[in-house]
Amino acid sequence: MSEAAKFNAMMRSSGVANSPEDAQPFILIVEDEALIRETIAMALVDEGYQVLALEDGRQALGVVRASQSSEEGEMPAIDLLILDLMLPYINGLDLCRLMRQDGMTTPILMLSAKGTETDVVVGLEIGADDYLAKPFGMRELIARCRSLLRRASRQPQLQEQLVIQFQDIALYPQECRVIVRDGAVNLSPKEFTLLELFMNNPRRVFSRDQLLERVWGIDFMGDSKTVDVHIRWLREKLEVDPSSPQYIITVRGFGYRLG
Ligand code: CA
């Protein structure tokens, strides 16, 4: 039996449908403590998700790799991975690292025991998207899963978009290119990400903290002055008159908005 066929049989026995178009998101759980594993699986099945629960890292890597290399429709694609840190054979951190090295972009929610904050930080650095410390409630877990799935389903739409236009600014997300009043402007990666965020949310006010988190990441140690400096640079490159900006507007007491 091939790897894919083996895991397919495993999924059928767990009631995972073979990727019909309207299938519910498919969540893979990797947790060695049977009680936690089964509790999570039941809670997610109750919510209507398709679930496969595994107990060690080696099995998980097998399933993940089989699902990535499988032909279209052969196996359901994994929409979300719930990964415990301490696992037999291959632990959660190594698994996360291996999967990101393979180029897998599936969202990962890490589960950690108390007192493993360092592992959590490492986990987030090597590509986990969120974490929950044990013990946690099932409602909290489900809320996190929903949010990760929502975020992941939004991304492809943004990636498919070839150009975002706002007044005289055209931003090409896939080419990292910006044209203002028919001329190309050179933006640094942070300036580009900042402008992309604004252009995806015209007229929405962002606070400095929100911009820090969205553009620089939650682990960034700098302060909100960083945001002001980048806004100033962006204005110098975009605005006709940077001292009287028409695009990126300061909203006193709140932050900034586009338009
Ligand atoms: Ca464990």
PDB file of C-alpha atoms and ligand atoms in Angstrom:
ATOM      1  CA  MET A   1       0.000   0.000   0.000  1.00  0.00           C
ATOM      2  CA  SER A   2       1.403   3.433  -0.914  1.00  0.00           C
ATOM      3  CA  GLU A   3       1.764   6.127   1.792  1.00  0.00           C
ATOM      4  CA  ALA A   4      -1.090   8.109   0.282  1.00  0.00           C
ATOM      5  CA  ALA A   5      -3.359   5.067   0.120  1.00  0.00           C
ATOM      6  CA  LYS A   6      -2.497   4.158   3.710  1.00  0.00           C
ATOM      7  CA  PHE A   7      -3.379   7.605   5.028  1.00  0.00           C
ATOM      8  CA  ASN A   8      -6.441   7.754   2.863  1.00  0.00           C
ATOM      9  CA  ALA A   9      -7.707   4.586   4.511  1.00  0.00           C
ATOM     10  CA  MET A  10      -6.893   6.111   7.910  1.00  0.00           C
ATOM     11  CA  MET A  11      -8.899   9.214   7.078  1.00  0.00           C
ATOM     12  CA  ARG A  12     -11.861   7.287   5.760  1.00  0.00           C
ATOM     13  CA  SER A  13     -11.960   5.335   8.991  1.00  0.00           C
ATOM     14  CA  SER A  14     -12.044   8.676  10.874  1.00  0.00           C
ATOM     15  CA  GLY A  15     -14.911   9.835   8.678  1.00  0.00           C
ATOM     16  CA  VAL A  16     -12.908  12.346   6.631  1.00  0.00           C
ATOM     17  CA  ALA A  17     -14.536  12.772   3.239  1.00  0.00           C
ATOM     18  CA  ASN A  18     -12.362  12.687   0.152  1.00  0.00           C
ATOM     19  CA  SER A  19     -12.357  16.387  -0.762  1.00  0.00           C
ATOM     20  CA  PRO A  20     -15.777  17.069  -2.221  1.00  0.00           C
ATOM     21  CA  GLU A  21     -15.979  20.684  -3.364  1.00  0.00           C
ATOM     22  CA  ASP A  22     -18.089  21.881  -0.449  1.00  0.00           C
ATOM     23  CA  ALA A  23     -16.238  19.888   2.220  1.00  0.00           C
ATOM     24  CA  GLN A  24     -15.782  21.432   5.640  1.00  0.00           C
ATOM     25  CA  PRO A  25     -12.229  22.463   6.536  1.00  0.00           C
ATOM     26  CA  PHE A  26      -9.975  19.547   7.349  1.00  0.00           C
ATOM     27  CA  ILE A  27      -8.061  19.820  10.608  1.00  0.00           C
ATOM     28  CA  LEU A  28      -5.164  17.581  11.580  1.00  0.00           C
ATOM     29  CA  ILE A  29      -4.551  17.167  15.323  1.00  0.00           C
ATOM     30  CA  VAL A  30      -1.240  15.838  16.624  1.00  0.00           C
ATOM     31  CA  GLU A  31      -1.301  15.210  20.368  1.00  0.00           C
ATOM     32  CA  ASP A  32       0.044  12.234  22.294  1.00  0.00           C
ATOM     33  CA  GLU A  33      -2.142  12.596  25.379  1.00  0.00           C
ATOM     34  CA  ALA A  34      -5.194  10.522  24.481  1.00  0.00           C
ATOM     35  CA  LEU A  35      -7.672  12.432  26.637  1.00  0.00           C
ATOM     36  CA  ILE A  36      -6.707  15.837  25.210  1.00  0.00           C
ATOM     37  CA  ARG A  37      -6.530  14.460  21.675  1.00  0.00           C
ATOM     38  CA  GLU A  38      -9.977  12.922  21.859  1.00  0.00           C
ATOM     39  CA  THR A  39     -11.535  15.922  23.580  1.00  0.00           C
ATOM     40  CA  ILE A  40     -10.228  18.274  20.894  1.00  0.00           C
ATOM     41  CA  ALA A  41     -11.280  15.921  18.090  1.00  0.00           C
ATOM     42  CA  MET A  42     -14.807  15.612  19.462  1.00  0.00           C
ATOM     43  CA  ALA A  43     -15.177  19.354  19.970  1.00  0.00           C
ATOM     44  CA  LEU A  44     -14.077  20.072  16.387  1.00  0.00           C
ATOM     45  CA  VAL A  45     -16.262  17.330  14.893  1.00  0.00           C
ATOM     46  CA  ASP A  46     -19.191  18.857  16.811  1.00  0.00           C
ATOM     47  CA  GLU A  47     -18.402  22.144  15.077  1.00  0.00           C
ATOM     48  CA  GLY A  48     -18.689  20.371  11.727  1.00  0.00           C
ATOM     49  CA  TYR A  49     -15.003  20.182  10.872  1.00  0.00           C
ATOM     50  CA  GLN A  50     -13.380  17.120   9.345  1.00  0.00           C
ATOM     51  CA  VAL A  51     -10.784  15.855  11.748  1.00  0.00           C
ATOM     52  CA  LEU A  52      -7.922  13.402  11.789  1.00  0.00           C
ATOM     53  CA  ALA A  53      -6.209  12.906  15.152  1.00  0.00           C
ATOM     54  CA  LEU A  54      -2.716  11.422  15.368  1.00  0.00           C
ATOM     55  CA  GLU A  55      -0.558  10.629  18.372  1.00  0.00           C
ATOM     56  CA  ASP A  56       3.026  11.109  17.226  1.00  0.00           C
ATOM     57  CA  GLY A  57       5.196  13.344  15.090  1.00  0.00           C
ATOM     58  CA  ARG A  58       6.354  10.666  12.690  1.00  0.00           C
ATOM     59  CA  GLN A  59       2.809   9.718  11.674  1.00  0.00           C
ATOM     60  CA  ALA A  60       2.001  13.403  11.301  1.00  0.00           C
ATOM     61  CA  LEU A  61       4.956  14.110   9.024  1.00  0.00           C
ATOM     62  CA  GLY A  62       3.898  11.115   6.904  1.00  0.00           C
ATOM     63  CA  VAL A  63       0.335  12.397   6.546  1.00  0.00           C
ATOM     64  CA  VAL A  64       1.442  15.965   5.841  1.00  0.00           C
ATOM     65  CA  ARG A  65       3.928  14.914   3.176  1.00  0.00           C
ATOM     66  CA  ALA A  66       1.481  12.462   1.601  1.00  0.00           C
ATOM     67  CA  SER A  67      -1.175  15.175   1.432  1.00  0.00           C
ATOM     68  CA  GLN A  68       1.260  17.609  -0.165  1.00  0.00           C
ATOM     69  CA  SER A  69       2.491  15.175  -2.807  1.00  0.00           C
ATOM     70  CA  SER A  70      -0.920  13.682  -3.542  1.00  0.00           C
ATOM     71  CA  GLU A  71      -2.646  14.347  -6.844  1.00  0.00           C
ATOM     72  CA  GLU A  72      -5.585  16.742  -6.946  1.00  0.00           C
ATOM     73  CA  GLY A  73      -8.552  15.120  -5.199  1.00  0.00           C
ATOM     74  CA  GLU A  74      -6.582  12.070  -4.042  1.00  0.00           C
ATOM     75  CA  MET A  75      -6.432  13.286  -0.436  1.00  0.00           C
ATOM     76  CA  PRO A  76      -8.121  16.239   1.238  1.00  0.00           C
ATOM     77  CA  ALA A  77      -5.764  19.180   1.694  1.00  0.00           C
ATOM     78  CA  ILE A  78      -4.992  19.996   5.328  1.00  0.00           C
ATOM     79  CA  ASP A  79      -6.517  23.377   6.213  1.00  0.00           C
ATOM     80  CA  LEU A  80      -5.181  23.655   9.755  1.00  0.00           C
ATOM     81  CA  LEU A  81      -2.762  21.808  11.969  1.00  0.00           C
ATOM     82  CA  ILE A  82      -3.089  21.628  15.750  1.00  0.00           C
ATOM     83  CA  LEU A  83       0.308  20.603  17.002  1.00  0.00           C
ATOM     84  CA  ASP A  84       1.397  19.669  20.512  1.00  0.00           C
ATOM     85  CA  LEU A  85       4.958  20.660  21.438  1.00  0.00           C
ATOM     86  CA  MET A  86       6.105  17.477  23.162  1.00  0.00           C
ATOM     87  CA  LEU A  87       5.470  14.475  20.939  1.00  0.00           C
ATOM     88  CA  PRO A  88       7.027  11.033  20.511  1.00  0.00           C
ATOM     89  CA  TYR A  89       9.590  10.501  17.681  1.00  0.00           C
ATOM     90  CA  ILE A  90       9.458  14.014  16.205  1.00  0.00           C
ATOM     91  CA  ASN A  91       8.471  16.881  18.508  1.00  0.00           C
ATOM     92  CA  GLY A  92       6.193  19.734  17.537  1.00  0.00           C
ATOM     93  CA  LEU A  93       8.983  22.257  16.996  1.00  0.00           C
ATOM     94  CA  ASP A  94      10.926  19.997  14.630  1.00  0.00           C
ATOM     95  CA  LEU A  95       7.748  19.074  12.812  1.00  0.00           C
ATOM     96  CA  CYS A  96       6.839  22.721  12.355  1.00  0.00           C
ATOM     97  CA  ARG A  97      10.345  23.537  11.102  1.00  0.00           C
ATOM     98  CA  LEU A  98      10.356  20.584   8.656  1.00  0.00           C
ATOM     99  CA  MET A  99       6.973  21.533   7.265  1.00  0.00           C
ATOM    100  CA  ARG A 100       7.893  25.160   6.723  1.00  0.00           C
ATOM    101  CA  GLN A 101      11.150  24.005   5.066  1.00  0.00           C
ATOM    102  CA  ASP A 102       8.996  21.893   2.737  1.00  0.00           C
ATOM    103  CA  GLY A 103       7.209  25.122   1.807  1.00  0.00           C
ATOM    104  CA  MET A 104       3.954  24.155   3.499  1.00  0.00           C
ATOM    105  CA  THR A 105       1.927  27.277   4.350  1.00  0.00           C
ATOM    106  CA  THR A 106      -0.939  25.596   6.259  1.00  0.00           C
ATOM    107  CA  PRO A 107      -1.715  27.505   9.480  1.00  0.00           C
ATOM    108  CA  ILE A 108      -0.313  25.882  12.627  1.00  0.00           C
ATOM    109  CA  LEU A 109      -1.760  26.260  16.125  1.00  0.00           C
ATOM    110  CA  MET A 110       0.726  25.075  18.744  1.00  0.00           C
ATOM    111  CA  LEU A 111      -0.282  23.597  22.067  1.00  0.00           C
ATOM    112  CA  SER A 112       2.140  24.030  24.919  1.00  0.00           C
ATOM    113  CA  ALA A 113       2.338  22.804  28.467  1.00  0.00           C
ATOM    114  CA  LYS A 114       2.822  25.352  31.238  1.00  0.00           C
ATOM    115  CA  GLY A 115       6.369  26.621  31.677  1.00  0.00           C
ATOM    116  CA  THR A 116       7.450  26.163  28.069  1.00  0.00           C
ATOM    117  CA  GLU A 117       7.346  29.824  27.024  1.00  0.00           C
ATOM    118  CA  THR A 118      10.763  29.591  25.370  1.00  0.00           C
ATOM    119  CA  ASP A 119       9.482  26.789  23.152  1.00  0.00           C
ATOM    120  CA  VAL A 120       6.467  28.899  22.254  1.00  0.00           C
ATOM    121  CA  VAL A 121       8.688  31.792  21.189  1.00  0.00           C
ATOM    122  CA  VAL A 122      10.831  29.425  19.125  1.00  0.00           C
ATOM    123  CA  GLY A 123       7.662  27.897  17.683  1.00  0.00           C
ATOM    124  CA  LEU A 124       6.360  31.272  16.536  1.00  0.00           C
ATOM    125  CA  GLU A 125       9.774  32.150  15.114  1.00  0.00           C
ATOM    126  CA  ILE A 126       9.956  29.001  13.016  1.00  0.00           C
ATOM    127  CA  GLY A 127       6.521  29.482  11.566  1.00  0.00           C
ATOM    128  CA  ALA A 128       3.699  28.502  13.918  1.00  0.00           C
ATOM    129  CA  ASP A 129       0.816  30.974  13.565  1.00  0.00           C
ATOM    130  CA  ASP A 130      -0.626  30.913  17.060  1.00  0.00           C
ATOM    131  CA  TYR A 131      -0.387  28.986  20.315  1.00  0.00           C
ATOM    132  CA  LEU A 132      -2.526  27.942  23.244  1.00  0.00           C
ATOM    133  CA  ALA A 133      -1.142  27.108  26.675  1.00  0.00           C
ATOM    134  CA  LYS A 134      -2.535  24.067  28.466  1.00  0.00           C
ATOM    135  CA  PRO A 135      -4.944  23.805  30.098  1.00  0.00           C
ATOM    136  CA  PHE A 136      -7.317  25.575  27.715  1.00  0.00           C
ATOM    137  CA  GLY A 137     -11.066  25.514  27.165  1.00  0.00           C
ATOM    138  CA  MET A 138     -12.600  24.082  24.013  1.00  0.00           C
ATOM    139  CA  ARG A 139     -14.385  27.349  23.225  1.00  0.00           C
ATOM    140  CA  GLU A 140     -11.064  29.162  23.210  1.00  0.00           C
ATOM    141  CA  LEU A 141      -9.561  26.464  20.979  1.00  0.00           C
ATOM    142  CA  ILE A 142     -12.448  26.644  18.523  1.00  0.00           C
ATOM    143  CA  ALA A 143     -12.266  30.440  18.405  1.00  0.00           C
ATOM    144  CA  ARG A 144      -8.540  30.273  17.578  1.00  0.00           C
ATOM    145  CA  CYS A 145      -9.155  27.625  14.897  1.00  0.00           C
ATOM    146  CA  ARG A 146     -11.868  29.734  13.280  1.00  0.00           C
ATOM    147  CA  SER A 147      -9.682  32.793  13.247  1.00  0.00           C
ATOM    148  CA  LEU A 148      -6.734  30.926  11.685  1.00  0.00           C
ATOM    149  CA  LEU A 149      -8.953  29.345   9.029  1.00  0.00           C
ATOM    150  CA  ARG A 150     -10.520  32.709   8.239  1.00  0.00           C
ATOM    151  CA  ARG A 151      -7.129  34.371   7.892  1.00  0.00           C
ATOM    152  CA  ALA A 152      -5.866  31.569   5.625  1.00  0.00           C
ATOM    153  CA  SER A 153      -8.917  31.712   3.370  1.00  0.00           C
ATOM    154  CA  ARG A 154      -8.515  35.467   2.908  1.00  0.00           C
ATOM    155  CA  GLN A 155      -4.899  35.290   1.773  1.00  0.00           C
ATOM    156  CA  PRO A 156      -5.295  33.571  -1.622  1.00  0.00           C
ATOM    157  CA  GLN A 157      -7.754  36.264  -2.718  1.00  0.00           C
ATOM    158  CA  LEU A 158      -5.212  38.966  -1.952  1.00  0.00           C
ATOM    159  CA  GLN A 159      -2.472  37.051  -3.734  1.00  0.00           C
ATOM    160  CA  GLU A 160      -4.619  36.625  -6.832  1.00  0.00           C
ATOM    161  CA  GLN A 161      -5.205  40.332  -7.026  1.00  0.00           C
ATOM    162  CA  LEU A 162      -2.771  41.686  -9.610  1.00  0.00           C
ATOM    163  CA  VAL A 163      -3.152  45.385  -8.939  1.00  0.00           C
ATOM    164  CA  ILE A 164      -4.687  47.440  -6.133  1.00  0.00           C
ATOM    165  CA  GLN A 165      -5.592  50.967  -7.131  1.00  0.00           C
ATOM    166  CA  PHE A 166      -6.161  53.969  -4.901  1.00  0.00           C
ATOM    167  CA  GLN A 167      -6.549  57.317  -6.671  1.00  0.00           C
ATOM    168  CA  ASP A 168      -3.187  57.830  -8.431  1.00  0.00           C
ATOM    169  CA  ILE A 169      -1.424  54.940  -6.676  1.00  0.00           C
ATOM    170  CA  ALA A 170      -1.217  51.479  -8.247  1.00  0.00           C
ATOM    171  CA  LEU A 171       0.284  48.693  -6.160  1.00  0.00           C
ATOM    172  CA  TYR A 172       1.213  45.325  -7.686  1.00  0.00           C
ATOM    173  CA  PRO A 173       1.356  42.869  -4.736  1.00  0.00           C
ATOM    174  CA  GLN A 174       2.962  40.002  -6.624  1.00  0.00           C
ATOM    175  CA  GLU A 175       5.621  42.150  -8.234  1.00  0.00           C
ATOM    176  CA  CYS A 176       6.299  44.348  -5.159  1.00  0.00           C
ATOM    177  CA  ARG A 177       5.966  47.344  -7.446  1.00  0.00           C
ATOM    178  CA  VAL A 178       4.287  50.714  -6.899  1.00  0.00           C
ATOM    179  CA  ILE A 179       3.408  53.327  -9.494  1.00  0.00           C
ATOM    180  CA  VAL A 180       2.403  56.838  -8.445  1.00  0.00           C
ATOM    181  CA  ARG A 181       1.135  59.361 -11.016  1.00  0.00           C
ATOM    182  CA  ASP A 182       2.571  57.144 -13.774  1.00  0.00           C
ATOM    183  CA  GLY A 183       6.049  57.006 -12.237  1.00  0.00           C
ATOM    184  CA  ALA A 184       7.631  54.061 -10.423  1.00  0.00           C
ATOM    185  CA  VAL A 185       8.622  54.629  -6.785  1.00  0.00           C
ATOM    186  CA  ASN A 186      11.211  52.661  -4.856  1.00  0.00           C
ATOM    187  CA  LEU A 187       9.878  51.423  -1.523  1.00  0.00           C
ATOM    188  CA  SER A 188      11.685  49.439   1.147  1.00  0.00           C
ATOM    189  CA  PRO A 189      10.012  46.120   2.085  1.00  0.00           C
ATOM    190  CA  LYS A 190       8.479  47.632   5.253  1.00  0.00           C
ATOM    191  CA  GLU A 191       7.215  50.699   3.381  1.00  0.00           C
ATOM    192  CA  PHE A 192       5.698  48.387   0.784  1.00  0.00           C
ATOM    193  CA  THR A 193       3.953  46.201   3.373  1.00  0.00           C
ATOM    194  CA  LEU A 194       2.672  49.302   5.146  1.00  0.00           C
ATOM    195  CA  LEU A 195       1.265  50.775   1.937  1.00  0.00           C
ATOM    196  CA  GLU A 196      -0.235  47.420   0.928  1.00  0.00           C
ATOM    197  CA  LEU A 197      -2.056  47.226   4.263  1.00  0.00           C
ATOM    198  CA  PHE A 198      -3.468  50.736   3.790  1.00  0.00           C
ATOM    199  CA  MET A 199      -4.472  50.074   0.190  1.00  0.00           C
ATOM    200  CA  ASN A 200      -6.278  46.889   1.154  1.00  0.00           C
ATOM    201  CA  ASN A 201      -8.212  48.894   3.763  1.00  0.00           C
ATOM    202  CA  PRO A 202      -8.863  52.369   2.324  1.00  0.00           C
ATOM    203  CA  ARG A 203     -10.164  54.936   4.849  1.00  0.00           C
ATOM    204  CA  ARG A 204      -9.762  52.503   7.740  1.00  0.00           C
ATOM    205  CA  VAL A 205      -7.941  54.104  10.676  1.00  0.00           C
ATOM    206  CA  PHE A 206      -5.030  52.079  12.038  1.00  0.00           C
ATOM    207  CA  SER A 207      -3.441  52.883  15.400  1.00  0.00           C
ATOM    208  CA  ARG A 208       0.352  52.868  15.648  1.00  0.00           C
ATOM    209  CA  ASP A 209       0.171  49.656  17.686  1.00  0.00           C
ATOM    210  CA  GLN A 210      -1.984  47.968  15.070  1.00  0.00           C
ATOM    211  CA  LEU A 211       0.465  48.983  12.345  1.00  0.00           C
ATOM    212  CA  LEU A 212       3.403  47.751  14.431  1.00  0.00           C
ATOM    213  CA  GLU A 213       1.728  44.392  14.921  1.00  0.00           C
ATOM    214  CA  ARG A 214       0.579  43.977  11.316  1.00  0.00           C
ATOM    215  CA  VAL A 215       3.733  45.198   9.588  1.00  0.00           C
ATOM    216  CA  TRP A 216       6.544  44.546  12.051  1.00  0.00           C
ATOM    217  CA  GLY A 217       5.063  41.563  13.895  1.00  0.00           C
ATOM    218  CA  ILE A 218       4.144  40.989  17.523  1.00  0.00           C
ATOM    219  CA  ASP A 219       7.727  40.191  18.502  1.00  0.00           C
ATOM    220  CA  PHE A 220       9.068  43.546  17.332  1.00  0.00           C
ATOM    221  CA  MET A 221      10.812  45.343  20.200  1.00  0.00           C
ATOM    222  CA  GLY A 222      10.841  48.888  18.812  1.00  0.00           C
ATOM    223  CA  ASP A 223       8.281  51.572  19.658  1.00  0.00           C
ATOM    224  CA  SER A 224       5.622  53.459  17.751  1.00  0.00           C
ATOM    225  CA  LYS A 225       8.158  56.100  16.618  1.00  0.00           C
ATOM    226  CA  THR A 226       9.203  53.484  14.056  1.00  0.00           C
ATOM    227  CA  VAL A 227       5.744  53.774  12.508  1.00  0.00           C
ATOM    228  CA  ASP A 228       5.911  57.582  12.354  1.00  0.00           C
ATOM    229  CA  VAL A 229       9.315  57.473  10.678  1.00  0.00           C
ATOM    230  CA  HIS A 230       8.113  55.016   8.018  1.00  0.00           C
ATOM    231  CA  ILE A 231       4.961  57.046   7.405  1.00  0.00           C
ATOM    232  CA  ARG A 232       7.154  60.113   6.855  1.00  0.00           C
ATOM    233  CA  TRP A 233       9.349  58.235   4.367  1.00  0.00           C
ATOM    234  CA  LEU A 234       6.268  56.879   2.589  1.00  0.00           C
ATOM    235  CA  ARG A 235       4.817  60.389   2.294  1.00  0.00           C
ATOM    236  CA  GLU A 236       8.073  61.713   0.890  1.00  0.00           C
ATOM    237  CA  LYS A 237       7.878  59.096  -1.846  1.00  0.00           C
ATOM    238  CA  LEU A 238       4.135  59.253  -2.574  1.00  0.00           C
ATOM    239  CA  GLU A 239       2.833  62.728  -1.890  1.00  0.00           C
ATOM    240  CA  VAL A 240       3.070  65.765  -4.162  1.00  0.00           C
ATOM    241  CA  ASP A 241       3.585  67.860  -1.024  1.00  0.00           C
ATOM    242  CA  PRO A 242       4.684  65.645   1.913  1.00  0.00           C
ATOM    243  CA  SER A 243       3.984  68.460   4.408  1.00  0.00           C
ATOM    244  CA  SER A 244       0.327  68.492   3.338  1.00  0.00           C
ATOM    245  CA  PRO A 245      -0.407  64.813   2.660  1.00  0.00           C
ATOM    246  CA  GLN A 246      -3.378  63.783   0.483  1.00  0.00           C
ATOM    247  CA  TYR A 247      -2.944  60.014   0.700  1.00  0.00           C
ATOM    248  CA  ILE A 248      -1.790  58.993   4.161  1.00  0.00           C
ATOM    249  CA  ILE A 249      -3.709  61.123   6.591  1.00  0.00           C
ATOM    250  CA  THR A 250      -2.932  61.595  10.288  1.00  0.00           C
ATOM    251  CA  VAL A 251      -5.977  61.017  12.465  1.00  0.00           C
ATOM    252  CA  ARG A 252      -5.159  62.902  15.656  1.00  0.00           C
ATOM    253  CA  GLY A 253      -5.325  60.793  18.773  1.00  0.00           C
ATOM    254  CA  PHE A 254      -5.886  57.610  16.744  1.00  0.00           C
ATOM    255  CA  GLY A 255      -3.295  56.936  14.079  1.00  0.00           C
ATOM    256  CA  TYR A 256      -3.296  56.952  10.288  1.00  0.00           C
ATOM    257  CA  ARG A 257      -5.572  56.171   7.397  1.00  0.00           C
ATOM    258  CA  LEU A 258      -5.393  56.118   3.632  1.00  0.00           C
ATOM    259  CA  GLY A 259      -7.626  58.741   1.994  1.00  0.00           C
TER     260      GLY A 259
HETATM  261 CA    CA B   1       2.579  15.987  24.538  1.00  0.00          CA
END
